[in-house]
mmCIF file of C-alpha atoms in Angstrom:
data_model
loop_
_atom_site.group_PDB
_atom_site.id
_atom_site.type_symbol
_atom_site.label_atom_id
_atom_site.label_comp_id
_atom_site.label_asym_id
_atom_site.label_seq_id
_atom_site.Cartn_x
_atom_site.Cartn_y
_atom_site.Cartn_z
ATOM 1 C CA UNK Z 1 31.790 -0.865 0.485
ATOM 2 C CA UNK Z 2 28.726 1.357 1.036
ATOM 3 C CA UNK Z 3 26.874 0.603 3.615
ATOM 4 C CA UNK Z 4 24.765 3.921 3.966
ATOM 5 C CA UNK Z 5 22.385 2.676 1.240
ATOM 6 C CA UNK Z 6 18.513 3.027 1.142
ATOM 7 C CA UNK Z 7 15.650 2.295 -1.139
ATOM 8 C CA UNK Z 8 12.772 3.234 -1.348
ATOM 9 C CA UNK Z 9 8.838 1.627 -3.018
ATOM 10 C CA UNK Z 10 6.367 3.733 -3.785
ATOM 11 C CA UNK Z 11 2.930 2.665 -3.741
ATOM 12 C CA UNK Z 12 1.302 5.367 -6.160
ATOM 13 C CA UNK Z 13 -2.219 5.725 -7.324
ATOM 14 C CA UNK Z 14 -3.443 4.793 -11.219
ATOM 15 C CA UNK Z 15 -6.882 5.101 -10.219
ATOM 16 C CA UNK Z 16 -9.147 5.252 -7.321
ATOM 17 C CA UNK Z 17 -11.158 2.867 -6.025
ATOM 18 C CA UNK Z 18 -14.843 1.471 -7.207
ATOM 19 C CA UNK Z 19 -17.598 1.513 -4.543
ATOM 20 C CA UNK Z 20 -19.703 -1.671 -4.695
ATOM 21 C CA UNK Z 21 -22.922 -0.794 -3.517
ATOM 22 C CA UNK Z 22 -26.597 -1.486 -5.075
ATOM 23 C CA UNK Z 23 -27.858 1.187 -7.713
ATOM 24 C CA UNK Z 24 -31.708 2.037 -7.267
ATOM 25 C CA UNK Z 25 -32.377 2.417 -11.280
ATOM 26 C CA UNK Z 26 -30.496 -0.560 -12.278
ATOM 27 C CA UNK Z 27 -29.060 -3.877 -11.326
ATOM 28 C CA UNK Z 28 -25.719 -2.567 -11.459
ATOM 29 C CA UNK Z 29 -23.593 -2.219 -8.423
ATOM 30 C CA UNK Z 30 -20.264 -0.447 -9.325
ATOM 31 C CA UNK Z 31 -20.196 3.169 -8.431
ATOM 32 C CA UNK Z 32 -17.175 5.661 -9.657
ATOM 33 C CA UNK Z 33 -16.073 9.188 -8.328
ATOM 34 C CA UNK Z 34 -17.766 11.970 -9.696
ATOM 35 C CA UNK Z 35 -14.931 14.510 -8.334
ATOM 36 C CA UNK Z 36 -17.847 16.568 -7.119
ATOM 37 C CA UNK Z 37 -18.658 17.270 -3.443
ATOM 38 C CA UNK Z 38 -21.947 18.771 -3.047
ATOM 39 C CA UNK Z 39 -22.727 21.131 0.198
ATOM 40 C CA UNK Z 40 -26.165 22.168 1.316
ATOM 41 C CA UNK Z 41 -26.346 25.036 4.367
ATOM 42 C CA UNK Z 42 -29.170 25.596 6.324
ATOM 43 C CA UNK Z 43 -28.540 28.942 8.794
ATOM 44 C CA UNK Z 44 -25.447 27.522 11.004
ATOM 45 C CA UNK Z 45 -26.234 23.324 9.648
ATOM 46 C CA UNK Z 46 -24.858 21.421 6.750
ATOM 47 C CA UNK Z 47 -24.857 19.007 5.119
ATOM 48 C CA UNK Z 48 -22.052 17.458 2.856
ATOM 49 C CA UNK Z 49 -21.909 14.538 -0.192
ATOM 50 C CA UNK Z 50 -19.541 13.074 -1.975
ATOM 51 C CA UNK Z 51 -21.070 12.640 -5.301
ATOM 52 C CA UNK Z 52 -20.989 9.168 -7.287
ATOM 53 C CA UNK Z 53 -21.789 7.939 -10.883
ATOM 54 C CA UNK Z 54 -23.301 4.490 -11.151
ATOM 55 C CA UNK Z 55 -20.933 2.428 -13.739
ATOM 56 C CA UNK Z 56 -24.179 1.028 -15.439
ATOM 57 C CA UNK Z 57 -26.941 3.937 -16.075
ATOM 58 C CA UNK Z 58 -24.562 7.028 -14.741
ATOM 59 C CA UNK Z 59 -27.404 7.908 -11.824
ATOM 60 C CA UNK Z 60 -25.824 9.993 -9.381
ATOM 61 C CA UNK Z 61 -25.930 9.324 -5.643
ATOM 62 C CA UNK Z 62 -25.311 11.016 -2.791
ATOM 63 C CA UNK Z 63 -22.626 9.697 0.270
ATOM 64 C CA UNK Z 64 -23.751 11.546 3.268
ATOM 65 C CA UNK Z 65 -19.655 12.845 5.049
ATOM 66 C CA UNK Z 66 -21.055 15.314 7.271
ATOM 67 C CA UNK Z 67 -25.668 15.693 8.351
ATOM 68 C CA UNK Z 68 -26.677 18.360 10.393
ATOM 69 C CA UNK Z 69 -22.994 19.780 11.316
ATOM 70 C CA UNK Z 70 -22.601 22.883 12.809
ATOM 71 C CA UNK Z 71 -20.281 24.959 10.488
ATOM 72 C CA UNK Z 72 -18.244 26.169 13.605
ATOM 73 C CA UNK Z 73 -16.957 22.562 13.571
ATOM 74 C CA UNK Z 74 -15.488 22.686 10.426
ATOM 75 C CA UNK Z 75 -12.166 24.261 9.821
ATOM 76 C CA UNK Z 76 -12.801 27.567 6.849
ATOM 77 C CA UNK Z 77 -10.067 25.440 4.389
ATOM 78 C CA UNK Z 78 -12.258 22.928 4.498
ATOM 79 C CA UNK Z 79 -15.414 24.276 3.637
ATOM 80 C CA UNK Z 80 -13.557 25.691 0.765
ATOM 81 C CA UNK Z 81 -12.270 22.388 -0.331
ATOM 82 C CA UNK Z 82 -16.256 21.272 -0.350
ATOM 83 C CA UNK Z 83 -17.158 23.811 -2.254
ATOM 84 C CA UNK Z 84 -14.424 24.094 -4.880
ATOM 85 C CA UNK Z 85 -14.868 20.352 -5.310
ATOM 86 C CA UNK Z 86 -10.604 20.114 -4.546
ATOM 87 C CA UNK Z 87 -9.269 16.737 -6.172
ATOM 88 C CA UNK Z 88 -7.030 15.703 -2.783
ATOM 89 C CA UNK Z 89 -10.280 16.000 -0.535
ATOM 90 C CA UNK Z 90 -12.292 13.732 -3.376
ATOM 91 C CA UNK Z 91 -9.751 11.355 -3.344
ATOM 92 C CA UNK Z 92 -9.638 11.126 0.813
ATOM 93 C CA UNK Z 93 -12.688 10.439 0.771
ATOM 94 C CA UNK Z 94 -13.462 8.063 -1.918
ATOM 95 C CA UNK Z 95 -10.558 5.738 -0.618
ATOM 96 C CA UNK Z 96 -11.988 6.295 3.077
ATOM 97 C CA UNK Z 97 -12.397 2.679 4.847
ATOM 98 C CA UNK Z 98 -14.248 4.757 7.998
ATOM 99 C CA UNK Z 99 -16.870 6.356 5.345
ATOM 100 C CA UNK Z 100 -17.185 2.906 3.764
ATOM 101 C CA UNK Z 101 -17.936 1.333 7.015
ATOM 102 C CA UNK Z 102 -19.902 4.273 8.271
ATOM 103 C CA UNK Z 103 -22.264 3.834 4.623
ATOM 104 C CA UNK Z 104 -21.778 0.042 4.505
ATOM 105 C CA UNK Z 105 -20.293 -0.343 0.621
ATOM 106 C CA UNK Z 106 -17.611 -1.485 0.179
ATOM 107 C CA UNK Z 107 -14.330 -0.703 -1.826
ATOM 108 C CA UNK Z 108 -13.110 -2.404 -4.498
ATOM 109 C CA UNK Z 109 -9.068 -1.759 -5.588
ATOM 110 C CA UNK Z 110 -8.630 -3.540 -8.283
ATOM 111 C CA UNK Z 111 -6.284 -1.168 -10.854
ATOM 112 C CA UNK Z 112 -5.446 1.442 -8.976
ATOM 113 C CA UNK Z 113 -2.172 1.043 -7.876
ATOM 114 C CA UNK Z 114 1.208 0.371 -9.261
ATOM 115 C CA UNK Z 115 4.970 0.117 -7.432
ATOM 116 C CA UNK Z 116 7.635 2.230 -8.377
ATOM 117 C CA UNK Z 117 10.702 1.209 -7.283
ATOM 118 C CA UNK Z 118 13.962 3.797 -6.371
ATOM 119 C CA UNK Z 119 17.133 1.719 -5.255
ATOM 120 C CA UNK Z 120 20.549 1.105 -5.694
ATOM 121 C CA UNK Z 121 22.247 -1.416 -8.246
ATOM 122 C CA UNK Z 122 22.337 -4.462 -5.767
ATOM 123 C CA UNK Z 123 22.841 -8.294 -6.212
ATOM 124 C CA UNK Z 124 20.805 -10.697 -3.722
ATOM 125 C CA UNK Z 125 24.056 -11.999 -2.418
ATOM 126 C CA UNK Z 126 25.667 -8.737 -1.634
ATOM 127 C CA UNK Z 127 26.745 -9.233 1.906
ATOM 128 C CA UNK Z 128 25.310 -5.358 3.198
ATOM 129 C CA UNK Z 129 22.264 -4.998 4.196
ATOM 130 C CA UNK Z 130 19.737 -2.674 2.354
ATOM 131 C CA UNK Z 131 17.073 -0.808 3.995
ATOM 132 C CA UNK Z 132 13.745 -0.278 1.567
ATOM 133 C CA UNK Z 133 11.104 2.601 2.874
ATOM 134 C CA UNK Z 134 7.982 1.802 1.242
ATOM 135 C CA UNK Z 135 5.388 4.770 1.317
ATOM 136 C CA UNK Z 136 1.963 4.590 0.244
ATOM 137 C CA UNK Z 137 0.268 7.505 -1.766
ATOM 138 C CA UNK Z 138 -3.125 6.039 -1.119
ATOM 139 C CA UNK Z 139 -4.236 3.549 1.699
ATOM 140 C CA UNK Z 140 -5.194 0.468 -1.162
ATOM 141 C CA UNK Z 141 -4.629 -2.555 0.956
ATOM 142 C CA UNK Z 142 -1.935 -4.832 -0.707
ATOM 143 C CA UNK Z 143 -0.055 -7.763 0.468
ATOM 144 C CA UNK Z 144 2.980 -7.963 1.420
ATOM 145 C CA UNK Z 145 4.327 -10.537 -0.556
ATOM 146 C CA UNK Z 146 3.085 -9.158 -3.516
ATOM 147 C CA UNK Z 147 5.070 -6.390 -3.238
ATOM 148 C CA UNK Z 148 8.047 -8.014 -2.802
ATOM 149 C CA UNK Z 149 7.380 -10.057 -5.710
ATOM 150 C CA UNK Z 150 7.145 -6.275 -8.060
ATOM 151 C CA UNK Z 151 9.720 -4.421 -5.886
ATOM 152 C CA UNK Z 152 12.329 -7.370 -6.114
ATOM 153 C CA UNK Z 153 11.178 -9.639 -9.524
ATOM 154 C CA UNK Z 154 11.087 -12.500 -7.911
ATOM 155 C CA UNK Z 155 8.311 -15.509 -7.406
ATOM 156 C CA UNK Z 156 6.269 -15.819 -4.730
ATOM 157 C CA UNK Z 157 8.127 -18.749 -3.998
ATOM 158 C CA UNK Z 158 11.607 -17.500 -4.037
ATOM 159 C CA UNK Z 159 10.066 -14.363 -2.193
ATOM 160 C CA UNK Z 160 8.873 -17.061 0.645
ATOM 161 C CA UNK Z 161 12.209 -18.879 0.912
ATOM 162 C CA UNK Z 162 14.278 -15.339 1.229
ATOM 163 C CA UNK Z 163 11.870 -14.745 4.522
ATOM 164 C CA UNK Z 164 12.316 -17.704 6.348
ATOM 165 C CA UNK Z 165 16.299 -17.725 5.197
ATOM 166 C CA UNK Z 166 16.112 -14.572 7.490
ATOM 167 C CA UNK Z 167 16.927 -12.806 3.880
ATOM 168 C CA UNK Z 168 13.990 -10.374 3.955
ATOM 169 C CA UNK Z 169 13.190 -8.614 7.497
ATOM 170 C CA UNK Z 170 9.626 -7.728 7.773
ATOM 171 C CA UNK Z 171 7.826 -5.879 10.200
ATOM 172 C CA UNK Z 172 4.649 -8.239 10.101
ATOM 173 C CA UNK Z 173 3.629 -11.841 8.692
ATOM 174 C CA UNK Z 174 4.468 -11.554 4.152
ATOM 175 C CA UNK Z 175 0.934 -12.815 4.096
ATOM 176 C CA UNK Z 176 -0.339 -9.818 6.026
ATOM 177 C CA UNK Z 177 -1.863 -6.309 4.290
ATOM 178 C CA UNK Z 178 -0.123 -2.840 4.929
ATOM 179 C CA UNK Z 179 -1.734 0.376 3.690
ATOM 180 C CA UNK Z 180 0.731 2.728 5.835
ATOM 181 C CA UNK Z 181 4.057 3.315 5.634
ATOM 182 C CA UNK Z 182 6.836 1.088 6.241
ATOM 183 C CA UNK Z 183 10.371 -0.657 6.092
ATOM 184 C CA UNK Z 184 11.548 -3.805 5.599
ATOM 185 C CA UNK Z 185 15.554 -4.698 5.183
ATOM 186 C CA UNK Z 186 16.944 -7.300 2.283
ATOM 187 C CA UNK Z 187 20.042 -8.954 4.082
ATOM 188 C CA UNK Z 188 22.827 -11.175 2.009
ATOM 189 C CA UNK Z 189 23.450 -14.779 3.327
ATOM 190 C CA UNK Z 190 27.163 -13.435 4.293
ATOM 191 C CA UNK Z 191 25.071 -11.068 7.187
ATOM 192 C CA UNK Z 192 22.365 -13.537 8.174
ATOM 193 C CA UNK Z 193 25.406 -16.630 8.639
ATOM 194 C CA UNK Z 194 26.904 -14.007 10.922
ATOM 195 C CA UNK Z 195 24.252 -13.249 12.979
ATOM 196 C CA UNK Z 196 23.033 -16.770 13.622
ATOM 197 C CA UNK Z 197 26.958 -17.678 14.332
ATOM 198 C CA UNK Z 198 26.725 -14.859 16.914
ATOM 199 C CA UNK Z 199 23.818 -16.049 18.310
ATOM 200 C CA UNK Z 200 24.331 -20.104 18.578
ATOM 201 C CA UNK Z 201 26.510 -21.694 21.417
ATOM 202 C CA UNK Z 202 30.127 -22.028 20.923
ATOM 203 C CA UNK Z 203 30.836 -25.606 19.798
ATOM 204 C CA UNK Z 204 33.940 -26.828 19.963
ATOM 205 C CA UNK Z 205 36.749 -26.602 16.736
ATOM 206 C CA UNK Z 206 36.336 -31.049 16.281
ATOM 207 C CA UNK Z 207 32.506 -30.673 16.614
ATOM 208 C CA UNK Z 208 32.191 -27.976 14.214
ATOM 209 C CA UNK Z 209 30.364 -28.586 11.135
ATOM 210 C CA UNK Z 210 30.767 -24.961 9.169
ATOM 211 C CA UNK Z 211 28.370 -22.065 9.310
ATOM 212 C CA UNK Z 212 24.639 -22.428 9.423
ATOM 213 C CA UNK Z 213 22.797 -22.735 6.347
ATOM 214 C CA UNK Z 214 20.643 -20.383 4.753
ATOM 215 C CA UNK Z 215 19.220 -22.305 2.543
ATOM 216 C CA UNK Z 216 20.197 -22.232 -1.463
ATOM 217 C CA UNK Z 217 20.521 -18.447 -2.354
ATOM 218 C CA UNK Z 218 19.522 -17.362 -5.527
ATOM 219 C CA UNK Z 219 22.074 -16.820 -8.528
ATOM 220 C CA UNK Z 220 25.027 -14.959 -7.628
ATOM 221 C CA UNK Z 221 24.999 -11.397 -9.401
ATOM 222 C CA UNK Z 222 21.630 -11.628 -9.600
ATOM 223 C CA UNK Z 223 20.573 -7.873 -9.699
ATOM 224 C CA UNK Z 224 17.195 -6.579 -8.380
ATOM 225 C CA UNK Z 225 15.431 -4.175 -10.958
ATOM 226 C CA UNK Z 226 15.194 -0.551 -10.606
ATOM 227 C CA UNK Z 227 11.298 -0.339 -11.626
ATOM 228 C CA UNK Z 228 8.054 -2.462 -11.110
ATOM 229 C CA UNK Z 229 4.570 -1.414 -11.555
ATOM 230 C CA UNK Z 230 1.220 -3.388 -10.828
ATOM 231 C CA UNK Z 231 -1.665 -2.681 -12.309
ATOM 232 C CA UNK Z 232 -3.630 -5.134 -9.838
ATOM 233 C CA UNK Z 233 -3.293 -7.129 -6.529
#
Protein backbone atom coordinates (compact mmCIF):
# COMPACT_ATOMS: atom_id res chain seq x y z
CA UNK A 1 0.00 0.00 0.00
CA UNK A 2 0.93 3.70 -0.29
CA UNK A 3 1.69 5.19 2.51
CA UNK A 4 3.48 8.42 1.13
CA UNK A 5 0.07 10.06 0.58
CA UNK A 6 -0.91 13.77 1.24
CA UNK A 7 -3.82 16.06 0.80
CA UNK A 8 -4.20 19.07 0.75
CA UNK A 9 -7.58 22.03 1.58
CA UNK A 10 -7.46 25.10 0.27
CA UNK A 11 -9.15 27.86 1.86
CA UNK A 12 -9.54 30.33 -1.23
CA UNK A 13 -11.16 33.68 -1.42
CA UNK A 14 -14.84 34.34 -3.30
CA UNK A 15 -14.96 37.66 -1.93
CA UNK A 16 -13.51 39.89 0.61
CA UNK A 17 -14.76 40.87 3.60
CA UNK A 18 -17.58 43.69 4.57
CA UNK A 19 -16.51 46.33 7.14
CA UNK A 20 -19.32 47.04 9.63
CA UNK A 21 -18.88 50.38 10.71
CA UNK A 22 -21.50 53.46 10.95
CA UNK A 23 -21.96 55.58 7.64
CA UNK A 24 -22.23 59.47 8.36
CA UNK A 25 -24.97 60.11 5.40
CA UNK A 26 -27.06 57.20 6.16
CA UNK A 27 -28.14 54.63 8.64
CA UNK A 28 -26.39 52.05 6.86
CA UNK A 29 -23.42 50.31 8.28
CA UNK A 30 -21.91 47.90 5.65
CA UNK A 31 -18.90 49.25 3.92
CA UNK A 32 -17.24 47.39 0.67
CA UNK A 33 -13.68 47.77 -0.95
CA UNK A 34 -13.31 50.36 -3.32
CA UNK A 35 -9.86 48.76 -4.70
CA UNK A 36 -8.53 52.28 -4.45
CA UNK A 37 -5.75 53.40 -2.07
CA UNK A 38 -5.46 57.03 -1.94
CA UNK A 39 -1.89 58.75 -0.96
CA UNK A 40 -1.45 62.35 0.03
CA UNK A 41 2.50 63.71 0.39
CA UNK A 42 3.40 66.59 2.13
CA UNK A 43 7.49 67.37 1.57
CA UNK A 44 9.01 64.03 3.31
CA UNK A 45 5.09 63.11 5.26
CA UNK A 46 2.23 61.02 4.08
CA UNK A 47 -0.48 60.04 4.48
CA UNK A 48 -2.24 56.79 3.17
CA UNK A 49 -6.23 55.45 2.85
CA UNK A 50 -7.73 52.65 1.94
CA UNK A 51 -10.79 53.79 0.22
CA UNK A 52 -14.42 52.32 1.03
CA UNK A 53 -17.96 52.48 -0.54
CA UNK A 54 -20.85 52.54 1.89
CA UNK A 55 -23.30 49.49 0.78
CA UNK A 56 -26.36 51.90 1.28
CA UNK A 57 -25.71 55.55 -0.38
CA UNK A 58 -22.06 54.58 -2.03
CA UNK A 59 -20.29 57.63 0.20
CA UNK A 60 -16.76 57.04 0.20
CA UNK A 61 -14.63 56.99 3.34
CA UNK A 62 -11.35 57.15 4.13
CA UNK A 63 -9.29 54.26 6.52
CA UNK A 64 -6.32 56.10 7.74
CA UNK A 65 -3.03 52.87 7.15
CA UNK A 66 -0.28 55.18 7.49
CA UNK A 67 -0.64 59.61 9.16
CA UNK A 68 2.23 61.63 9.14
CA UNK A 69 4.89 58.80 7.96
CA UNK A 70 8.08 59.68 6.91
CA UNK A 71 8.50 58.27 3.32
CA UNK A 72 12.07 56.94 4.26
CA UNK A 73 10.06 54.37 6.26
CA UNK A 74 8.39 52.97 3.56
CA UNK A 75 9.98 50.49 1.27
CA UNK A 76 9.88 52.26 -2.85
CA UNK A 77 7.58 48.85 -3.91
CA UNK A 78 5.37 49.91 -1.65
CA UNK A 79 4.72 53.31 -2.36
CA UNK A 80 4.19 52.06 -5.80
CA UNK A 81 1.65 49.57 -4.76
CA UNK A 82 -0.27 52.82 -3.05
CA UNK A 83 -0.20 54.57 -5.85
CA UNK A 84 -1.04 52.08 -8.59
CA UNK A 85 -3.92 51.04 -6.35
CA UNK A 86 -2.28 47.04 -6.71
CA UNK A 87 -5.23 44.46 -6.01
CA UNK A 88 -2.89 42.09 -3.47
CA UNK A 89 -2.09 45.27 -1.24
CA UNK A 90 -6.14 46.17 -1.30
CA UNK A 91 -6.92 42.91 -0.36
CA UNK A 92 -4.15 42.84 2.74
CA UNK A 93 -5.52 45.39 3.92
CA UNK A 94 -9.18 45.11 3.73
CA UNK A 95 -8.94 41.58 5.45
CA UNK A 96 -6.42 43.22 8.09
CA UNK A 97 -7.67 42.26 11.82
CA UNK A 98 -4.67 44.85 13.19
CA UNK A 99 -6.24 47.81 10.90
CA UNK A 100 -9.69 46.73 12.09
CA UNK A 101 -8.68 46.91 15.63
CA UNK A 102 -6.46 49.89 15.11
CA UNK A 103 -9.99 51.80 13.36
CA UNK A 104 -12.40 49.88 15.63
CA UNK A 105 -14.92 48.25 12.72
CA UNK A 106 -15.19 45.33 12.48
CA UNK A 107 -15.10 42.54 9.72
CA UNK A 108 -17.72 40.68 8.61
CA UNK A 109 -16.86 37.17 6.40
CA UNK A 110 -19.78 36.00 5.52
CA UNK A 111 -19.33 34.68 1.55
CA UNK A 112 -16.06 34.96 0.98
CA UNK A 113 -14.59 31.82 1.22
CA UNK A 114 -15.00 28.40 -0.18
CA UNK A 115 -12.78 24.89 0.36
CA UNK A 116 -11.27 23.22 -2.35
CA UNK A 117 -10.27 20.03 -1.67
CA UNK A 118 -6.98 18.04 -3.51
CA UNK A 119 -6.63 14.35 -2.15
CA UNK A 120 -6.33 10.95 -2.91
CA UNK A 121 -9.26 8.34 -3.53
CA UNK A 122 -9.49 7.15 0.21
CA UNK A 123 -12.16 5.20 2.26
CA UNK A 124 -12.60 6.23 6.12
CA UNK A 125 -11.59 2.76 7.09
CA UNK A 126 -8.43 2.56 5.13
CA UNK A 127 -5.97 1.48 7.72
CA UNK A 128 -2.96 4.33 6.48
CA UNK A 129 -2.93 7.31 7.72
CA UNK A 130 -3.44 10.48 5.52
CA UNK A 131 -1.86 13.70 6.14
CA UNK A 132 -4.18 16.91 4.89
CA UNK A 133 -2.17 20.49 4.61
CA UNK A 134 -4.75 23.01 4.73
CA UNK A 135 -3.52 26.55 3.50
CA UNK A 136 -5.40 29.61 3.70
CA UNK A 137 -5.39 32.24 0.78
CA UNK A 138 -6.90 34.82 3.05
CA UNK A 139 -6.89 34.97 6.96
CA UNK A 140 -11.18 34.58 7.16
CA UNK A 141 -11.52 32.96 10.51
CA UNK A 142 -13.37 29.55 10.12
CA UNK A 143 -13.92 26.72 12.41
CA UNK A 144 -12.49 23.87 12.46
CA UNK A 145 -15.15 21.58 12.39
CA UNK A 146 -16.68 23.17 9.68
CA UNK A 147 -14.09 22.42 7.58
CA UNK A 148 -13.97 19.06 8.21
CA UNK A 149 -17.53 18.80 7.62
CA UNK A 150 -16.76 20.40 3.53
CA UNK A 151 -13.27 18.81 3.24
CA UNK A 152 -14.59 15.26 4.35
CA UNK A 153 -18.79 15.35 3.67
CA UNK A 154 -19.56 14.38 6.71
CA UNK A 155 -22.00 15.79 9.72
CA UNK A 156 -20.94 17.64 12.35
CA UNK A 157 -21.80 14.82 14.32
CA UNK A 158 -19.98 12.09 12.62
CA UNK A 159 -17.10 14.77 12.28
CA UNK A 160 -17.24 14.91 16.37
CA UNK A 161 -17.26 11.14 16.91
CA UNK A 162 -14.11 10.61 14.32
CA UNK A 163 -12.14 13.15 16.89
CA UNK A 164 -12.67 11.66 20.02
CA UNK A 165 -12.31 7.94 18.21
CA UNK A 166 -8.71 9.39 17.85
CA UNK A 167 -9.83 9.22 13.91
CA UNK A 168 -9.05 12.86 13.11
CA UNK A 169 -5.67 14.38 14.70
CA UNK A 170 -5.95 18.02 15.21
CA UNK A 171 -3.58 20.46 16.20
CA UNK A 172 -6.13 22.48 18.45
CA UNK A 173 -9.77 22.00 20.04
CA UNK A 174 -12.49 21.20 16.39
CA UNK A 175 -14.40 23.97 18.05
CA UNK A 176 -11.47 26.36 17.80
CA UNK A 177 -10.83 29.06 14.65
CA UNK A 178 -7.61 28.81 12.42
CA UNK A 179 -6.84 31.50 9.84
CA UNK A 180 -3.08 30.19 9.23
CA UNK A 181 -1.86 27.34 7.87
CA UNK A 182 -2.07 23.94 9.07
CA UNK A 183 -2.28 20.00 9.22
CA UNK A 184 -4.33 17.69 10.62
CA UNK A 185 -4.02 13.64 9.91
CA UNK A 186 -7.34 11.27 9.18
CA UNK A 187 -6.25 7.83 10.77
CA UNK A 188 -8.33 4.35 10.04
CA UNK A 189 -9.58 2.42 13.17
CA UNK A 190 -6.93 -0.46 12.07
CA UNK A 191 -3.99 2.47 13.12
CA UNK A 192 -5.71 4.04 16.11
CA UNK A 193 -6.52 0.06 17.70
CA UNK A 194 -2.77 -0.25 17.26
CA UNK A 195 -1.62 2.55 18.90
CA UNK A 196 -3.84 2.34 21.96
CA UNK A 197 -2.78 -1.61 22.08
CA UNK A 198 0.80 -0.23 22.15
CA UNK A 199 0.13 2.03 24.65
CA UNK A 200 -2.18 0.01 27.36
CA UNK A 201 -0.60 -2.53 29.88
CA UNK A 202 -0.10 -6.01 28.85
CA UNK A 203 -3.01 -8.08 30.19
CA UNK A 204 -2.78 -11.41 30.34
CA UNK A 205 -4.05 -14.00 27.18
CA UNK A 206 -7.40 -15.35 29.85
CA UNK A 207 -8.05 -11.66 30.80
CA UNK A 208 -8.05 -10.40 27.40
CA UNK A 209 -11.13 -9.04 26.04
CA UNK A 210 -10.01 -8.08 22.17
CA UNK A 211 -8.73 -4.75 20.98
CA UNK A 212 -9.99 -1.44 22.23
CA UNK A 213 -12.87 0.05 20.68
CA UNK A 214 -13.08 2.90 18.54
CA UNK A 215 -16.30 3.41 18.57
CA UNK A 216 -18.75 2.41 15.40
CA UNK A 217 -16.80 3.55 12.22
CA UNK A 218 -18.60 4.79 9.49
CA UNK A 219 -19.58 2.56 6.35
CA UNK A 220 -16.86 0.58 5.04
CA UNK A 221 -15.78 1.92 1.46
CA UNK A 222 -17.06 4.94 2.31
CA UNK A 223 -14.98 7.35 0.05
CA UNK A 224 -14.22 11.01 1.00
CA UNK A 225 -14.96 13.48 -1.98
CA UNK A 226 -12.41 15.11 -4.02
CA UNK A 227 -14.13 18.75 -3.92
CA UNK A 228 -16.12 20.94 -1.36
CA UNK A 229 -16.77 24.55 -1.50
CA UNK A 230 -18.55 26.90 1.14
CA UNK A 231 -19.97 29.79 0.34
CA UNK A 232 -20.43 30.73 4.20
CA UNK A 233 -19.33 29.75 7.78
Amino acid sequence: MNTDRKALWAVRQSALPTVVRSCPDCPGTRHRASGKIRANASGKLLDVWLLLSCATCDRTSKVPVHERAHVSTLEPARLVAYETNDPSVVRELVTSASLAAKNRYRLDWTGTWELETRMPLYALDDPNPLPVRVQFELPVPVRVERLLQLGLGLSRAEVRRLVADGRIRLPFAPDAKAHQDFELTLHGPGSVDAARHAKSPAVPDAEHTGPARTGQPPAPGRELPRRATAARR
